[in-house]
Tab-separated table of C-alpha atoms in Angstrom:
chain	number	residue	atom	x	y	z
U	1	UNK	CA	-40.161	-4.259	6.554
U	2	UNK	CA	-38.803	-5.967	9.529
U	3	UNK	CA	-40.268	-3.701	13.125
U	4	UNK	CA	-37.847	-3.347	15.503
U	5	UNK	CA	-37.042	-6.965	18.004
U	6	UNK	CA	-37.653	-6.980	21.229
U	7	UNK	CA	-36.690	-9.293	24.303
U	8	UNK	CA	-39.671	-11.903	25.218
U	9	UNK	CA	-41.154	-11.594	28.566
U	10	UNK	CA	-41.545	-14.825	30.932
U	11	UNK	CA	-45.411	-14.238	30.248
U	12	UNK	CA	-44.625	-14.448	26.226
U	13	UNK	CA	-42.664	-17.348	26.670
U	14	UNK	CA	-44.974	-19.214	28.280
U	15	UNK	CA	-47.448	-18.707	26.027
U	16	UNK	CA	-45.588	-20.507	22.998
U	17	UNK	CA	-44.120	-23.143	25.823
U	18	UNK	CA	-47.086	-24.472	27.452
U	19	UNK	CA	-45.938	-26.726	30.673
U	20	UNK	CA	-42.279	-26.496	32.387
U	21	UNK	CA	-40.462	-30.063	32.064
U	22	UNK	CA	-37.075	-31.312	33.975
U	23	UNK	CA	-34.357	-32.772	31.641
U	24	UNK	CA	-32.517	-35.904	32.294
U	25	UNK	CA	-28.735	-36.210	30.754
U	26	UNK	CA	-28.954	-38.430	27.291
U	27	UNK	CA	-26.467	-41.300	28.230
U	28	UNK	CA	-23.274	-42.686	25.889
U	29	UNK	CA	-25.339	-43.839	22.436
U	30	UNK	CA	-26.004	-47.648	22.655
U	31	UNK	CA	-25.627	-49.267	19.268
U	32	UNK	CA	-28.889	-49.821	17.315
U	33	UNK	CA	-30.855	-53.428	17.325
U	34	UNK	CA	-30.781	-55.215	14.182
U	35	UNK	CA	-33.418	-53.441	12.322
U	36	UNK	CA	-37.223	-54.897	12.107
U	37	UNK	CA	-39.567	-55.109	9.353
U	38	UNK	CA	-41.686	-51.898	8.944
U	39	UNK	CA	-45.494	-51.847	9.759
U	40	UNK	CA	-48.051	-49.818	7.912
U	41	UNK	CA	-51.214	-51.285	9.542
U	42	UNK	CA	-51.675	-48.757	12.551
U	43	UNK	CA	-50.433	-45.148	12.822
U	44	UNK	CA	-49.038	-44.006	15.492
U	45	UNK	CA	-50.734	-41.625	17.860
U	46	UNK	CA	-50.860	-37.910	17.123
U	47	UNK	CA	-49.319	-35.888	19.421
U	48	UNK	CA	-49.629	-32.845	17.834
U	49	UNK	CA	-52.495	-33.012	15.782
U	50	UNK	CA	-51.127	-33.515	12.448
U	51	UNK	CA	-52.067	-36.319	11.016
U	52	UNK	CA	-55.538	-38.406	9.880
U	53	UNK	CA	-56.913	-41.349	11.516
U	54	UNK	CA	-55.660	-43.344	7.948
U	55	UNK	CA	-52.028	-41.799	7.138
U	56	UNK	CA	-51.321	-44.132	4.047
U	57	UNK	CA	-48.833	-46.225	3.024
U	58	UNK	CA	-44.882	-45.962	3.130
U	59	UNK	CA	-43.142	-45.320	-0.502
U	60	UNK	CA	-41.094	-48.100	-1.582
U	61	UNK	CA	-38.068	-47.967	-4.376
U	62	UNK	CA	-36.311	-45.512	-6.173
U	63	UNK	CA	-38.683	-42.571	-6.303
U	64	UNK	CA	-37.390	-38.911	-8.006
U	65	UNK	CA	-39.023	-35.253	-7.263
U	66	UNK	CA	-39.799	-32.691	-9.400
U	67	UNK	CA	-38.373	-29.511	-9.505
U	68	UNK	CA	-41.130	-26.489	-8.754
U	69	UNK	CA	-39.401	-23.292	-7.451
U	70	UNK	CA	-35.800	-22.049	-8.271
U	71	UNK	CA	-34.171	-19.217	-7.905
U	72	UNK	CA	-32.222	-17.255	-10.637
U	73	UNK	CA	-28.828	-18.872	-11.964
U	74	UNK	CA	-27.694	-22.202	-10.546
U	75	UNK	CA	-28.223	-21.962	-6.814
U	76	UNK	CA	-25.084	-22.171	-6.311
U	77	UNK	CA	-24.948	-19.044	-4.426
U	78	UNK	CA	-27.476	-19.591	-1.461
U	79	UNK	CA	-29.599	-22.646	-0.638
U	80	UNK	CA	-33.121	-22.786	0.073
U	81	UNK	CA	-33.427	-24.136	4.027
U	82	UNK	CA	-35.948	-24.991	6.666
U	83	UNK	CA	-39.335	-25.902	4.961
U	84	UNK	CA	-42.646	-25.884	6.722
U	85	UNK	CA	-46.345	-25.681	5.948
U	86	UNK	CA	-48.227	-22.950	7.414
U	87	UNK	CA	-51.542	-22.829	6.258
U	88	UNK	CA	-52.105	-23.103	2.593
U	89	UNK	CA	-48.707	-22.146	1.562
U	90	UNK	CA	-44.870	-23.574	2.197
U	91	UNK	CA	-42.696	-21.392	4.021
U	92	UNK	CA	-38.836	-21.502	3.823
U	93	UNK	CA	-35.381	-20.052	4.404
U	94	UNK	CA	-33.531	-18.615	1.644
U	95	UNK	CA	-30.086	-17.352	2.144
U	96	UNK	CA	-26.734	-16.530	0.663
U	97	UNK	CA	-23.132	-17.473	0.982
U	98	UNK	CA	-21.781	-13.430	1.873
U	99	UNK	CA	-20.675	-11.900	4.968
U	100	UNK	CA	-23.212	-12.469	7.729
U	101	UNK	CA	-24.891	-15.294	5.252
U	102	UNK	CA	-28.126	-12.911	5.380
U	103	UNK	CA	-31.707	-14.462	4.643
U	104	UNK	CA	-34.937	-13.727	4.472
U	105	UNK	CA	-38.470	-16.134	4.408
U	106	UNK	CA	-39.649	-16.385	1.657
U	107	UNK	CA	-43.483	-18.007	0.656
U	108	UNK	CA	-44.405	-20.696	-1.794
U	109	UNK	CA	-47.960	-20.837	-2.465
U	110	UNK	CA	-50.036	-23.760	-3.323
U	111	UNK	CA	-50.703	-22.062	-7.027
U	112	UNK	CA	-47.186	-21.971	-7.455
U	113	UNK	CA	-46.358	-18.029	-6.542
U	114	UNK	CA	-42.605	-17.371	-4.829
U	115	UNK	CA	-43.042	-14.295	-2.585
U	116	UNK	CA	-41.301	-12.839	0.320
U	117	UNK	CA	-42.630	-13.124	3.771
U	118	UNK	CA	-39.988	-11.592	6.106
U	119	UNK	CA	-36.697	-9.674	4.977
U	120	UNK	CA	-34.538	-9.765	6.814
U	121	UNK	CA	-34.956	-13.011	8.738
U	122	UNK	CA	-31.228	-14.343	9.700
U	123	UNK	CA	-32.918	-17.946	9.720
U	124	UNK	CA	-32.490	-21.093	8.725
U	125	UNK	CA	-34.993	-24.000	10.022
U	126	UNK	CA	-38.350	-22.968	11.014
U	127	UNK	CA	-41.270	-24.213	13.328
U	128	UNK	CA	-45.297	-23.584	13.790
U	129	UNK	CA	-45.749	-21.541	16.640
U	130	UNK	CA	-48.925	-20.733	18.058
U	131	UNK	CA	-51.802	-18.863	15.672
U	132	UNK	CA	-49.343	-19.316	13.020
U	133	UNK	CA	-46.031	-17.788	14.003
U	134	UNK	CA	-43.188	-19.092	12.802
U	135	UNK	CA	-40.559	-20.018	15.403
U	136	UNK	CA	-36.601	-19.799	13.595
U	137	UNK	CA	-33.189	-20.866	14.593
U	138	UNK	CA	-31.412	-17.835	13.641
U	139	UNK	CA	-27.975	-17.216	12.718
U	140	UNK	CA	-27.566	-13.237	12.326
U	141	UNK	CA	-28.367	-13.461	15.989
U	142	UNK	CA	-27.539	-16.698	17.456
U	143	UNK	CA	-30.609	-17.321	18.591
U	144	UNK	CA	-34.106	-19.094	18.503
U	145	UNK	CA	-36.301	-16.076	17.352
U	146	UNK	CA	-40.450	-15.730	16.904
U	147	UNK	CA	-41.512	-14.003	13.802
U	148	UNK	CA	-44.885	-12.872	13.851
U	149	UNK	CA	-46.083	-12.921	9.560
U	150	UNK	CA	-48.935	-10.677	10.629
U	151	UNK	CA	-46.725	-7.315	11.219
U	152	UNK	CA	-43.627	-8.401	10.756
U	153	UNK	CA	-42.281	-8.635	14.055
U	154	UNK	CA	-39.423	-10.486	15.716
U	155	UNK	CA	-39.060	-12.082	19.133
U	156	UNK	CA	-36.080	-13.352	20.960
U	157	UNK	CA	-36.640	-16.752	22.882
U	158	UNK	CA	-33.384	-17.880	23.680
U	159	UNK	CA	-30.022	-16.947	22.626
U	160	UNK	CA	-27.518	-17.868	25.472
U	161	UNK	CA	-25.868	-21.356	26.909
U	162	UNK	CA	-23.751	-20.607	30.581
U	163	UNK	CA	-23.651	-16.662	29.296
U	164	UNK	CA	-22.252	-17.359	25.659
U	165	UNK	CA	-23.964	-17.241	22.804
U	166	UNK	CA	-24.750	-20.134	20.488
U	167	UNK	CA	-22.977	-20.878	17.378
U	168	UNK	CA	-25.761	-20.828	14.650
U	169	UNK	CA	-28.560	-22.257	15.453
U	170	UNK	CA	-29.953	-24.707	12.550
U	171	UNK	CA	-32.925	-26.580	13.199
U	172	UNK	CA	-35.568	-26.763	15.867
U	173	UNK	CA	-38.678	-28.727	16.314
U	174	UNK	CA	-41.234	-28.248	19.294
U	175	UNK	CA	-43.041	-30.600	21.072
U	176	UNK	CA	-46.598	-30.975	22.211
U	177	UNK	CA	-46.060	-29.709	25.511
U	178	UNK	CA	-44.267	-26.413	23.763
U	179	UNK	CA	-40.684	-28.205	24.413
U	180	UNK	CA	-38.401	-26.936	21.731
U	181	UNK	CA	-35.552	-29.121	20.857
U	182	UNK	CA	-32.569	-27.552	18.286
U	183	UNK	CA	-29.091	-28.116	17.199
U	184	UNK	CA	-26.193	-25.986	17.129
U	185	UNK	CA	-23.536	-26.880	14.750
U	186	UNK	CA	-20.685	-24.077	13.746
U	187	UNK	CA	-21.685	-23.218	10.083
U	188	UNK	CA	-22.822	-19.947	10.296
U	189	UNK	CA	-20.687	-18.996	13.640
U	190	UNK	CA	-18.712	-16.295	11.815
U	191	UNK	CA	-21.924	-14.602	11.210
U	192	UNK	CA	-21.791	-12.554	14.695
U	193	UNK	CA	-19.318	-12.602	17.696
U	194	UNK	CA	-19.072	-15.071	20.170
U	195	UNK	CA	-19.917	-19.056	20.089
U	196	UNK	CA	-20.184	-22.180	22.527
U	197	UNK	CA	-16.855	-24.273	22.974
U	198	UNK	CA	-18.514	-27.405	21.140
U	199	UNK	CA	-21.227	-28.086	19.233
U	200	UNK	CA	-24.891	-29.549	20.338
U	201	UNK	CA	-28.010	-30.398	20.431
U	202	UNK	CA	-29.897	-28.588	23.146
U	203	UNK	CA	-33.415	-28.793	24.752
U	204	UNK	CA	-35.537	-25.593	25.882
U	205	UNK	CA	-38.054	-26.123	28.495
U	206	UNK	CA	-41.252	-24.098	28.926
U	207	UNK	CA	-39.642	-22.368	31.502
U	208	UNK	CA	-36.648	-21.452	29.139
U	209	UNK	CA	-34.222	-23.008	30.790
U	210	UNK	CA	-31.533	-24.663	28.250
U	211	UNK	CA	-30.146	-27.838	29.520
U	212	UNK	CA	-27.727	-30.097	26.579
U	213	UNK	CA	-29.101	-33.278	25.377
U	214	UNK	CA	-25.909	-34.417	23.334
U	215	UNK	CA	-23.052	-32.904	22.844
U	216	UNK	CA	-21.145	-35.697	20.713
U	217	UNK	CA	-22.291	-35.264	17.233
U	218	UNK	CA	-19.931	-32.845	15.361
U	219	UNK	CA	-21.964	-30.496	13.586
U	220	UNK	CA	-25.595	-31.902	14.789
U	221	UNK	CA	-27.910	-30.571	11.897
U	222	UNK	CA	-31.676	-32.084	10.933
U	223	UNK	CA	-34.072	-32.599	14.338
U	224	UNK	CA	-37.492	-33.944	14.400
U	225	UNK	CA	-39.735	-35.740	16.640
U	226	UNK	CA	-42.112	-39.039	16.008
U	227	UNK	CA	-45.879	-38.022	15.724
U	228	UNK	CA	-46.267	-39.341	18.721
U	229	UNK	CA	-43.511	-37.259	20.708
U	230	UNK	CA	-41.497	-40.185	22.509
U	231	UNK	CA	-38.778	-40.092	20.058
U	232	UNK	CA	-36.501	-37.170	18.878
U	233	UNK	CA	-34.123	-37.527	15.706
U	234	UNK	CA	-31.213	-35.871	14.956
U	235	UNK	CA	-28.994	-36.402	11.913
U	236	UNK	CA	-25.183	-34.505	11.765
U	237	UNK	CA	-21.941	-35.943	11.742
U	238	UNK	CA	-20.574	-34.510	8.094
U	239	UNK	CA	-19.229	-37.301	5.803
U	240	UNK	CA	-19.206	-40.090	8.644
U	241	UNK	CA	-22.730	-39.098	10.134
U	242	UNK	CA	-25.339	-41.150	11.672
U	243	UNK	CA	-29.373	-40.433	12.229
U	244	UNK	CA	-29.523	-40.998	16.063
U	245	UNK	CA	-32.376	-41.753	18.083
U	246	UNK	CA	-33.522	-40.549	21.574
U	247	UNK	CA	-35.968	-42.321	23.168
U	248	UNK	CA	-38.343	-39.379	25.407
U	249	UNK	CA	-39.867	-40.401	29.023
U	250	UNK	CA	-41.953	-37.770	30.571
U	251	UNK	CA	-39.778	-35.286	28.431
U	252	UNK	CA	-36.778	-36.348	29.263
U	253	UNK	CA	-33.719	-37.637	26.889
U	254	UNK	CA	-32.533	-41.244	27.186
U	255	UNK	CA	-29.579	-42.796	25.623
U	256	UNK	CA	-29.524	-42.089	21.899
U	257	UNK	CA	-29.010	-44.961	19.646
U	258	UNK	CA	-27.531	-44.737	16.253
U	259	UNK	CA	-30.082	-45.766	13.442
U	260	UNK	CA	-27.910	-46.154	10.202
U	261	UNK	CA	-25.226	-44.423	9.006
U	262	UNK	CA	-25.102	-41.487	6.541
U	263	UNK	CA	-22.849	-39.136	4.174
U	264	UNK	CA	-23.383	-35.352	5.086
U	265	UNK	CA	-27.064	-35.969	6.469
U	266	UNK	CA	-28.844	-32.813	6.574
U	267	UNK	CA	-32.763	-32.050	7.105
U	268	UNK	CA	-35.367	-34.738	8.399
U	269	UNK	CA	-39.127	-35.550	8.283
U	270	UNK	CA	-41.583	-37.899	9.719
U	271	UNK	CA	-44.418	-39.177	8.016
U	272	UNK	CA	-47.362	-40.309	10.023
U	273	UNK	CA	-46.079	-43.658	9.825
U	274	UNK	CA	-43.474	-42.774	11.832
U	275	UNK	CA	-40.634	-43.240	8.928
U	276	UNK	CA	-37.735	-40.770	8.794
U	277	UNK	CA	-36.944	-39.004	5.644
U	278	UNK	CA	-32.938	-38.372	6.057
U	279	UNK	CA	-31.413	-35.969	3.159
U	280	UNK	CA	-28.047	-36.547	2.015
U	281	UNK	CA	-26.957	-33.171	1.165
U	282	UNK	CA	-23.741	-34.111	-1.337
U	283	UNK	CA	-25.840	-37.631	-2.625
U	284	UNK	CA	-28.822	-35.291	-4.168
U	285	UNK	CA	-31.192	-38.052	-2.094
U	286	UNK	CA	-33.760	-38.414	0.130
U	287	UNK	CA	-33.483	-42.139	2.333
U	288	UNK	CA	-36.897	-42.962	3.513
U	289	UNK	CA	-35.982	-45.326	6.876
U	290	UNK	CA	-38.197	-46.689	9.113
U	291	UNK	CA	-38.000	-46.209	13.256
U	292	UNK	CA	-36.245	-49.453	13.658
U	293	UNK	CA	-33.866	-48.410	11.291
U	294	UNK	CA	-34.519	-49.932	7.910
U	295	UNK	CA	-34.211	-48.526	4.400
U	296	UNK	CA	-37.749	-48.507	2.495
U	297	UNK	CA	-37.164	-45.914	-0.232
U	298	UNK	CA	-35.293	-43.375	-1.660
U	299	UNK	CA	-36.344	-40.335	-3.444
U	300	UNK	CA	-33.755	-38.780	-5.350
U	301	UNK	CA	-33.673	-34.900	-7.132
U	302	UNK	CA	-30.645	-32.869	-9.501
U	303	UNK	CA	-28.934	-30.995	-7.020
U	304	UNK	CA	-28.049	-30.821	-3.374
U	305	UNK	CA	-30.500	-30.862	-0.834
U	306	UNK	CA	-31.412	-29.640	2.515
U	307	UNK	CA	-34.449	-30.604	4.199
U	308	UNK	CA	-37.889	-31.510	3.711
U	309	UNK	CA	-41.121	-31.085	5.088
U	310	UNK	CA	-44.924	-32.304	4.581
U	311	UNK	CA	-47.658	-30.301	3.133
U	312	UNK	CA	-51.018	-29.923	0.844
U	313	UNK	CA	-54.219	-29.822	1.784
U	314	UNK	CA	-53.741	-33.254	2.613
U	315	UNK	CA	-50.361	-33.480	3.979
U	316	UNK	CA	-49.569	-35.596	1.372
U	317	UNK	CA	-47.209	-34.151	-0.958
U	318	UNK	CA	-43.032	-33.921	0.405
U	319	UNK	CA	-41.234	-30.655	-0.514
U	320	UNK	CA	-37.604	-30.481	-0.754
U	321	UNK	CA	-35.226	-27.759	-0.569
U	322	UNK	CA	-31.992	-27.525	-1.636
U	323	UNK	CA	-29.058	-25.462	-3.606
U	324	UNK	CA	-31.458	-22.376	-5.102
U	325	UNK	CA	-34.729	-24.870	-5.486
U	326	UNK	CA	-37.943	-26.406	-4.130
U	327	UNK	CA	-39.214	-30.122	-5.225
U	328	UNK	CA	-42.121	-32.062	-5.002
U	329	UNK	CA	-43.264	-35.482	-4.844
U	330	UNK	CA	-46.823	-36.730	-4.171
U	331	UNK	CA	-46.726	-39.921	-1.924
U	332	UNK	CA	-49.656	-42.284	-0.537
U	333	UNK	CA	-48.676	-40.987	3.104
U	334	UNK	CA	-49.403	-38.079	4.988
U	335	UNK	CA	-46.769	-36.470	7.027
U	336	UNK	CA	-46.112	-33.876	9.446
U	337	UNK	CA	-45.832	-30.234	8.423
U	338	UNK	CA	-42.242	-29.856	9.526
């Protein structure tokens, strides 16, 4: 059972944001530069600690998943959101299409048991927080919330813009420095009172002030960073979306730059590589591109999907959620865990 929330303290904050950064506006998107050909010969350095000194190679082709977890009927009531590996086990959203959309975390673990982690949650993407918190955007709240999988307990971090709550927060990822990037399209908004006047993507700074860092994607939705932290994705954009790119200097946004185009792109991962994997939520498909913007695989599965996320005991294998189900596919590439 879920204890009772309660409001972090400036001392609590700063001890899941570790430095306080100033934010620069992100300029009009530039168009992208004819893309390059990918590299596999060095990785990239690890910001975060995620990956091995030898990450692997990129896929190439037409690759297909495997269906491992699924809930009961046809999914078509809920979909399963917001993967990430936490230890030995996959963690991820699962919620339902009724009033208030209500969800709960539920736990996959690496001999194939489905259990439930937190219940309520209100979440959708999740995060690694420190000693193994997960961090959530939330929509039953409108917030960013820390959920502690130890007793249960749930933390608010942020969950006003200019004295207004946020829409429905969707996806988040955190930086090195303890920087927490996350969108906020309007899919859940009905879920509580209150909303922004647009929808954005928004940075957090270890002092938890929230600054915008684009506001002209409609419906901004997957977020992720390079392993090396100087470049934050963010797909959105519905049936004539884009994966856009934002080059980071000294934490701060520059112009975004549109990578490729996409049809209702949803959740994103990195591999250590530094290749995106974009879902396309109505295609059933995962596009593996690289970060000059060039398609080197794609990984296709038997329903909608939702996001992705790296994990294994070697960071090896990609999980994939969707309508109702989890997928696997082992690849020669490590990744990063969300």
């Amino acid at each position: 059972m879920l204890l009772p929330s309660r409001t972090a303290l400036p001392a609590a904050l700063a001890a899941l944001l570790l430095c306080a950064c100033q934010r620069q506006e992100a300029e009009v998107p530039a168009p992208a530069p004819p893309a390059a050909e990918p590299t596999a010969a060095v990785a990239p350095v690890d910001a975060r600690g995620y990956c091995p000194a030898e990450p692997g190679t990129a896929p190439s082709g037409e690759l297909v998943a495997t269906r491992i977890a699924a809930a009961d009927g046809d999914g078509s009531k809920g979909l399963y959101e917001g993967p990430v590996w936490n230890g030995d086990a996959l963690y991820f959203s699962d919620f339902t299409f009724a009033d208030g959309f209500p969800s709960r975390i539920r736990r996959l673990t690496a001999d194939g048991r489905l259990e439930t982690a937190i219940d309520p949650s209100g979440s959708n993407g999740l995060a690694l927080g420190e000693d193994g918190a997960l961090v959530a955007a939330t929509h039953d709240r409108k917030e960013l919330s820390r959920f502690d999988l130890v007793d249960g307990s749930r933390m608010r971090i942020v969950g006003e813009f200019q004295g207004q709550p946020f829409n429905s927060p969707n996806d988040l990822v955190i930086g090195a420095d303890g920087t927490i990037w996350f969108t906020d399209p309007d899919f859940q908004r009905a879920a509580g009172p209150g909303g922004q006047d647009k929808t954005r993507v928004y940075r957090v700074g270890t002092d938890g002030e929230v600054t915008v860092v684009d506001d002209s994607i409609a419906n901004p939705n997957g977020i992720a960073l390079s392993p090396d932290g100087g470049t934050l994705y963010v797909a959105g954009g519905g049936e004539q979306g884009v994966l856009r790119a934002y080059p980071l200097v000294d934490g701060q946004a520059q112009a975004g730059r549109d990578l490729v185009a996409a049809a209702v792109p949803d959740g994103l991962a990195v591999d250590c590589l530094g290749n995106i994997y974009l879902t396309e939520h109505n295609r059933r498909r995962v596009r593996v591109i690289s970060p000059q913007g060039q398609e080197l695989a794609t990984i296709g599965v038997d329903a909608n999907l939702t996001n992705a996320a790296f994990g294994g005991s070697d960071r090896r294998t990609l999980y994939l959620t969707g309508a109702g189900s989890v997928w696997s596919i082992e690849l020669d590439v490590a990744g990063l865990p969300y």
